[in-house]
Amino acid sequence: MENIKTSYKSVLSIAGSDSGGCAGIQADIKSISACGAYAATVITATTAQNTLGVTDIHAIPIAHLEKQLDAVLSDIDFGAIKIGMLHSCEVIKVVQEKLSEYKAKNIVLDPVMVSTSGHKLIADDAIACLKDFLPNVNLITPNIPEAELLIDEKIVSDNMEAMAKKIGEQFQVSVLLKGGHIDDTSFIMTDVFYIYETKKVKVITNPRVNTNNIHGTGCSLSSSIAAYLSLGLSMEEAITKGCNYVNQAIAAGKDKILGEGNGPINHFGI
């Protein structure tokens, strides 16, 4: 019987490394793998990090970053790209140029600017460069503090839909506005998806899980959406499945212990 060869459904994660394994590249690899796709990586920076926070950031030299991008993009056909930590204008510029050169598709950008512990992960001048880059991607997945930085407005539960639409129209991109930072007393987690192309708003709800083990949820969500896009799902389907996957991973890890701070989600439910 002849062996039939099939291609991996591949996702490229362009992000920073978390030495504690809870967030960043490490969370992306776990999330992409758990959702059934193949993960390749380009590392923009390494961090000295554990469950208690970030103590140091080391930027990867631009020349080496460029070589990483060329190496994987010239060889592997990616069904989607996930972008995380872009800490400087120089990094943003080279990533933008290379994704354009290789005609990358299904680009999901998590606008990582501040860590869960409050550590700043991006230079001040890079915020303006990041805003300029946003129209070049297909989806952004800001949490509430990141979204407020993007549009300089206060976001509450009552205006999430309007603010998601405002961000989408201002930056000409579809938006998944994550609601984890508001309504902490609610039993429901609400995320809002604004589809830029159709102007449609979709509200996604999941049960809120009472746990501190949420380190890396943003990285895991954006990479799971990219994984589902690489598998051929529509943007709306990928986002719904990604939100559900992360909610289940939070529930699976709510009573796990790792280190002395905020632990990770349980990507594989084990």
CSV table of C-alpha atoms in Angstrom, one decimal:
chain,number,residue,atom,x,y,z
A,1,MET,CA,0.0,0.0,0.0
A,2,GLU,CA,1.4,3.4,-1.0
A,3,ASN,CA,2.2,5.8,1.8
A,4,ILE,CA,0.2,9.1,1.5
A,5,LYS,CA,2.2,12.1,2.6
A,6,THR,CA,0.4,15.1,4.2
A,7,SER,CA,1.7,18.5,5.2
A,8,TYR,CA,1.8,19.8,8.7
A,9,LYS,CA,-0.6,22.7,9.5
A,10,SER,CA,2.0,25.1,10.7
A,11,VAL,CA,2.0,28.3,12.8
A,12,LEU,CA,4.9,30.6,13.2
A,13,SER,CA,5.1,32.4,16.6
A,14,ILE,CA,7.2,35.6,16.7
A,15,ALA,CA,7.5,36.5,20.4
A,16,GLY,CA,9.7,36.7,23.5
A,17,SER,CA,10.9,33.7,25.5
A,18,ASP,CA,9.7,33.2,29.1
A,19,SER,CA,12.2,31.3,31.1
A,20,GLY,CA,9.5,30.2,33.6
A,21,GLY,CA,7.5,28.6,30.7
A,22,CYS,CA,4.2,30.2,31.6
A,23,ALA,CA,3.9,32.7,28.8
A,24,GLY,CA,5.6,33.9,25.6
A,25,ILE,CA,7.1,31.4,23.1
A,26,GLN,CA,6.8,28.5,25.6
A,27,ALA,CA,3.0,29.1,26.0
A,28,ASP,CA,2.6,29.5,22.3
A,29,ILE,CA,4.3,26.2,21.5
A,30,LYS,CA,2.1,24.4,24.0
A,31,SER,CA,-1.1,26.1,22.9
A,32,ILE,CA,-0.5,25.5,19.2
A,33,SER,CA,0.4,21.9,19.8
A,34,ALA,CA,-2.6,21.3,22.0
A,35,CYS,CA,-4.9,22.7,19.3
A,36,GLY,CA,-3.5,20.3,16.6
A,37,ALA,CA,-1.0,22.4,14.6
A,38,TYR,CA,2.8,22.5,14.3
A,39,ALA,CA,4.7,25.3,16.0
A,40,ALA,CA,7.8,27.1,14.7
A,41,THR,CA,9.3,30.1,16.4
A,42,VAL,CA,11.2,33.3,16.0
A,43,ILE,CA,12.4,34.7,19.3
A,44,THR,CA,12.5,38.5,19.6
A,45,ALA,CA,13.9,38.6,23.2
A,46,THR,CA,14.6,36.5,26.2
A,47,THR,CA,13.4,37.3,29.6
A,48,ALA,CA,14.5,36.4,33.1
A,49,GLN,CA,11.1,35.5,34.4
A,50,ASN,CA,9.2,33.2,36.8
A,51,THR,CA,5.7,33.0,38.3
A,52,LEU,CA,6.5,36.1,40.4
A,53,GLY,CA,7.4,38.4,37.5
A,54,VAL,CA,10.0,39.6,35.0
A,55,THR,CA,13.4,40.6,36.3
A,56,ASP,CA,15.3,41.2,33.1
A,57,ILE,CA,14.8,41.5,29.3
A,58,HIS,CA,17.5,40.8,26.7
A,59,ALA,CA,16.8,41.9,23.2
A,60,ILE,CA,17.9,39.5,20.4
A,61,PRO,CA,20.2,41.4,17.9
A,62,ILE,CA,18.3,42.6,14.9
A,63,ALA,CA,20.6,40.9,12.5
A,64,HIS,CA,20.0,37.5,14.1
A,65,LEU,CA,16.2,38.2,14.3
A,66,GLU,CA,16.3,38.8,10.6
A,67,LYS,CA,18.1,35.6,10.0
A,68,GLN,CA,15.6,33.7,12.1
A,69,LEU,CA,12.7,35.1,10.0
A,70,ASP,CA,14.4,34.3,6.7
A,71,ALA,CA,15.2,30.8,7.8
A,72,VAL,CA,11.7,29.7,8.6
A,73,LEU,CA,9.7,31.8,6.2
A,74,SER,CA,11.8,30.8,3.2
A,75,ASP,CA,11.3,27.1,4.0
A,76,ILE,CA,8.0,26.4,5.8
A,77,ASP,CA,4.5,27.2,4.5
A,78,PHE,CA,2.7,28.8,7.4
A,79,GLY,CA,-1.1,28.7,7.6
A,80,ALA,CA,-1.0,31.5,10.2
A,81,ILE,CA,1.4,33.8,12.1
A,82,LYS,CA,1.1,34.7,15.8
A,83,ILE,CA,3.0,37.8,16.9
A,84,GLY,CA,3.6,38.6,20.6
A,85,MET,CA,6.4,40.7,22.2
A,86,LEU,CA,7.7,43.4,19.8
A,87,HIS,CA,9.7,45.6,22.2
A,88,SER,CA,11.2,48.2,19.8
A,89,CYS,CA,10.6,50.0,16.6
A,90,GLU,CA,13.5,48.2,15.0
A,91,VAL,CA,12.0,44.8,15.8
A,92,ILE,CA,8.6,45.9,14.5
A,93,LYS,CA,10.1,47.2,11.3
A,94,VAL,CA,12.0,44.0,10.4
A,95,VAL,CA,9.0,41.8,11.3
A,96,GLN,CA,6.7,43.9,9.1
A,97,GLU,CA,9.2,43.9,6.2
A,98,LYS,CA,9.7,40.1,6.3
A,99,LEU,CA,6.0,39.2,6.6
A,100,SER,CA,5.3,41.4,3.6
A,101,GLU,CA,8.2,40.0,1.6
A,102,TYR,CA,7.1,36.4,2.2
A,103,LYS,CA,3.4,37.2,1.8
A,104,ALA,CA,2.4,35.9,5.2
A,105,LYS,CA,-1.3,35.3,5.8
A,106,ASN,CA,-3.7,35.0,8.8
A,107,ILE,CA,-1.5,37.3,11.0
A,108,VAL,CA,-2.7,37.4,14.6
A,109,LEU,CA,-1.1,40.1,16.8
A,110,ASP,CA,-1.3,40.1,20.6
A,111,PRO,CA,-0.2,43.7,21.5
A,112,VAL,CA,2.0,42.7,24.4
A,113,MET,CA,2.9,45.9,26.3
A,114,VAL,CA,2.7,45.2,30.0
A,115,SER,CA,3.1,41.9,31.8
A,116,THR,CA,0.5,40.5,34.2
A,117,SER,CA,2.8,41.5,37.1
A,118,GLY,CA,3.0,45.1,35.8
A,119,HIS,CA,6.4,45.0,34.2
A,120,LYS,CA,6.7,47.1,31.0
A,121,LEU,CA,7.7,45.0,28.0
A,122,ILE,CA,7.9,47.7,25.3
A,123,ALA,CA,9.8,51.0,24.8
A,124,ASP,CA,7.8,54.2,24.8
A,125,ASP,CA,8.5,55.1,21.2
A,126,ALA,CA,7.6,51.5,20.1
A,127,ILE,CA,4.0,52.1,21.0
A,128,ALA,CA,3.6,54.5,18.1
A,129,CYS,CA,5.4,52.1,15.7
A,130,LEU,CA,3.1,49.3,16.9
A,131,LYS,CA,0.1,51.4,16.1
A,132,ASP,CA,1.4,52.0,12.6
A,133,PHE,CA,1.9,48.3,12.1
A,134,LEU,CA,-1.6,47.2,13.2
A,135,PRO,CA,-3.4,47.8,9.8
A,136,ASN,CA,-1.0,45.2,8.3
A,137,VAL,CA,-2.3,42.3,10.4
A,138,ASN,CA,-5.6,40.4,10.3
A,139,LEU,CA,-6.5,40.3,14.0
A,140,ILE,CA,-5.4,42.0,17.2
A,141,THR,CA,-6.2,40.6,20.7
A,142,PRO,CA,-5.7,43.3,23.3
A,143,ASN,CA,-6.7,43.0,26.9
A,144,ILE,CA,-8.4,46.0,28.5
A,145,PRO,CA,-5.2,47.8,29.7
A,146,GLU,CA,-3.6,47.3,26.2
A,147,ALA,CA,-6.8,48.5,24.5
A,148,GLU,CA,-6.9,51.6,26.7
A,149,LEU,CA,-3.3,52.4,25.7
A,150,LEU,CA,-4.2,52.1,22.0
A,151,ILE,CA,-7.1,54.5,22.1
A,152,ASP,CA,-6.5,56.5,25.3
A,153,GLU,CA,-10.0,55.9,26.6
A,154,LYS,CA,-11.4,54.1,29.6
A,155,ILE,CA,-13.1,50.8,28.9
A,156,VAL,CA,-15.8,49.3,31.1
A,157,SER,CA,-18.2,46.5,30.7
A,158,ASP,CA,-20.9,48.8,29.3
A,159,ASN,CA,-18.8,50.1,26.4
A,160,MET,CA,-16.8,47.1,25.4
A,161,GLU,CA,-18.7,46.6,22.1
A,162,ALA,CA,-18.4,50.3,21.2
A,163,MET,CA,-14.7,50.3,22.1
A,164,ALA,CA,-13.9,47.2,20.1
A,165,LYS,CA,-15.5,48.8,17.1
A,166,LYS,CA,-13.7,52.0,17.6
A,167,ILE,CA,-10.3,50.2,17.8
A,168,GLY,CA,-11.1,48.2,14.7
A,169,GLU,CA,-12.1,51.3,12.7
A,170,GLN,CA,-9.2,53.4,13.9
A,171,PHE,CA,-6.6,50.7,13.0
A,172,GLN,CA,-8.5,49.0,10.1
A,173,VAL,CA,-8.2,45.6,11.7
A,174,SER,CA,-10.5,43.0,13.3
A,175,VAL,CA,-10.3,43.1,17.1
A,176,LEU,CA,-10.9,40.5,19.9
A,177,LEU,CA,-11.2,42.7,23.0
A,178,LYS,CA,-10.6,40.5,26.0
A,179,GLY,CA,-12.7,41.2,29.1
A,180,GLY,CA,-10.7,39.5,31.8
A,181,HIS,CA,-9.7,42.7,33.5
A,182,ILE,CA,-13.2,43.9,34.2
A,183,ASP,CA,-16.3,42.6,36.2
A,184,ASP,CA,-14.2,40.4,38.5
A,185,THR,CA,-17.3,39.7,40.6
A,186,SER,CA,-19.2,38.3,37.5
A,187,PHE,CA,-19.6,34.6,37.0
A,188,ILE,CA,-19.2,35.2,33.2
A,189,MET,CA,-16.1,36.0,31.2
A,190,THR,CA,-17.1,38.3,28.2
A,191,ASP,CA,-14.9,38.9,25.2
A,192,VAL,CA,-16.0,41.0,22.2
A,193,PHE,CA,-15.0,40.3,18.6
A,194,TYR,CA,-15.4,43.0,16.0
A,195,ILE,CA,-15.0,41.9,12.4
A,196,TYR,CA,-13.6,44.8,10.4
A,197,GLU,CA,-14.5,43.5,7.0
A,198,THR,CA,-18.2,43.0,7.8
A,199,LYS,CA,-18.6,45.4,10.7
A,200,LYS,CA,-20.2,42.6,12.7
A,201,VAL,CA,-19.9,42.4,16.5
A,202,LYS,CA,-20.0,39.1,18.3
A,203,VAL,CA,-20.0,38.6,22.0
A,204,ILE,CA,-18.3,35.4,23.3
A,205,THR,CA,-19.0,34.3,26.9
A,206,ASN,CA,-17.5,31.6,29.0
A,207,PRO,CA,-17.8,30.7,32.7
A,208,ARG,CA,-15.3,32.7,34.8
A,209,VAL,CA,-12.9,30.4,36.7
A,210,ASN,CA,-11.8,31.5,40.2
A,211,THR,CA,-8.0,31.1,40.1
A,212,ASN,CA,-4.7,33.0,40.0
A,213,ASN,CA,-3.3,30.5,37.5
A,214,ILE,CA,-3.8,32.8,34.5
A,215,HIS,CA,-0.1,33.6,33.6
A,216,GLY,CA,0.2,33.4,29.8
A,217,THR,CA,-3.5,33.4,28.9
A,218,GLY,CA,-3.1,36.2,26.3
A,219,CYS,CA,-0.3,34.4,24.6
A,220,SER,CA,-2.1,31.1,24.7
A,221,LEU,CA,-5.3,32.6,23.3
A,222,SER,CA,-3.7,34.4,20.4
A,223,SER,CA,-1.7,31.3,19.5
A,224,SER,CA,-4.7,29.0,19.7
A,225,ILE,CA,-6.6,31.2,17.3
A,226,ALA,CA,-3.7,31.1,14.9
A,227,ALA,CA,-3.6,27.3,15.2
A,228,TYR,CA,-7.3,27.0,14.3
A,229,LEU,CA,-6.8,29.4,11.4
A,230,SER,CA,-4.0,27.2,10.1
A,231,LEU,CA,-6.3,24.3,10.3
A,232,GLY,CA,-8.7,26.0,7.9
A,233,LEU,CA,-11.3,27.5,10.2
A,234,SER,CA,-12.8,30.9,9.6
A,235,MET,CA,-11.8,33.8,11.8
A,236,GLU,CA,-15.0,33.7,13.7
A,237,GLU,CA,-14.8,29.9,14.2
A,238,ALA,CA,-11.1,30.1,15.2
A,239,ILE,CA,-11.8,32.9,17.8
A,240,THR,CA,-14.8,31.0,19.3
A,241,LYS,CA,-12.8,27.8,19.6
A,242,GLY,CA,-9.8,29.6,20.9
A,243,CYS,CA,-11.7,31.3,23.7
A,244,ASN,CA,-13.3,28.0,24.6
A,245,TYR,CA,-10.0,26.2,24.6
A,246,VAL,CA,-8.3,28.7,26.9
A,247,ASN,CA,-11.3,28.7,29.3
A,248,GLN,CA,-11.1,24.9,29.5
A,249,ALA,CA,-7.3,25.1,30.0
A,250,ILE,CA,-7.8,27.6,32.9
A,251,ALA,CA,-10.3,25.3,34.5
A,252,ALA,CA,-8.0,22.4,34.1
A,253,GLY,CA,-5.1,24.2,35.8
A,254,LYS,CA,-7.0,26.2,38.5
A,255,ASP,CA,-5.8,24.0,41.4
A,256,LYS,CA,-2.3,23.2,40.1
A,257,ILE,CA,0.8,24.6,41.8
A,258,LEU,CA,3.9,25.9,40.0
A,259,GLY,CA,6.2,28.2,41.9
A,260,GLU,CA,5.1,30.8,44.4
A,261,GLY,CA,3.3,33.3,42.1
A,262,ASN,CA,0.7,33.2,39.4
A,263,GLY,CA,0.9,29.8,37.7
A,264,PRO,CA,0.1,28.9,34.1
A,265,ILE,CA,-3.0,27.5,32.5
A,266,ASN,CA,-3.0,23.7,31.9
A,267,HIS,CA,-2.6,23.6,28.1
A,268,PHE,CA,-3.0,19.9,27.8
A,269,GLY,CA,-5.6,19.3,30.5
A,270,ILE,CA,-3.4,16.8,32.4
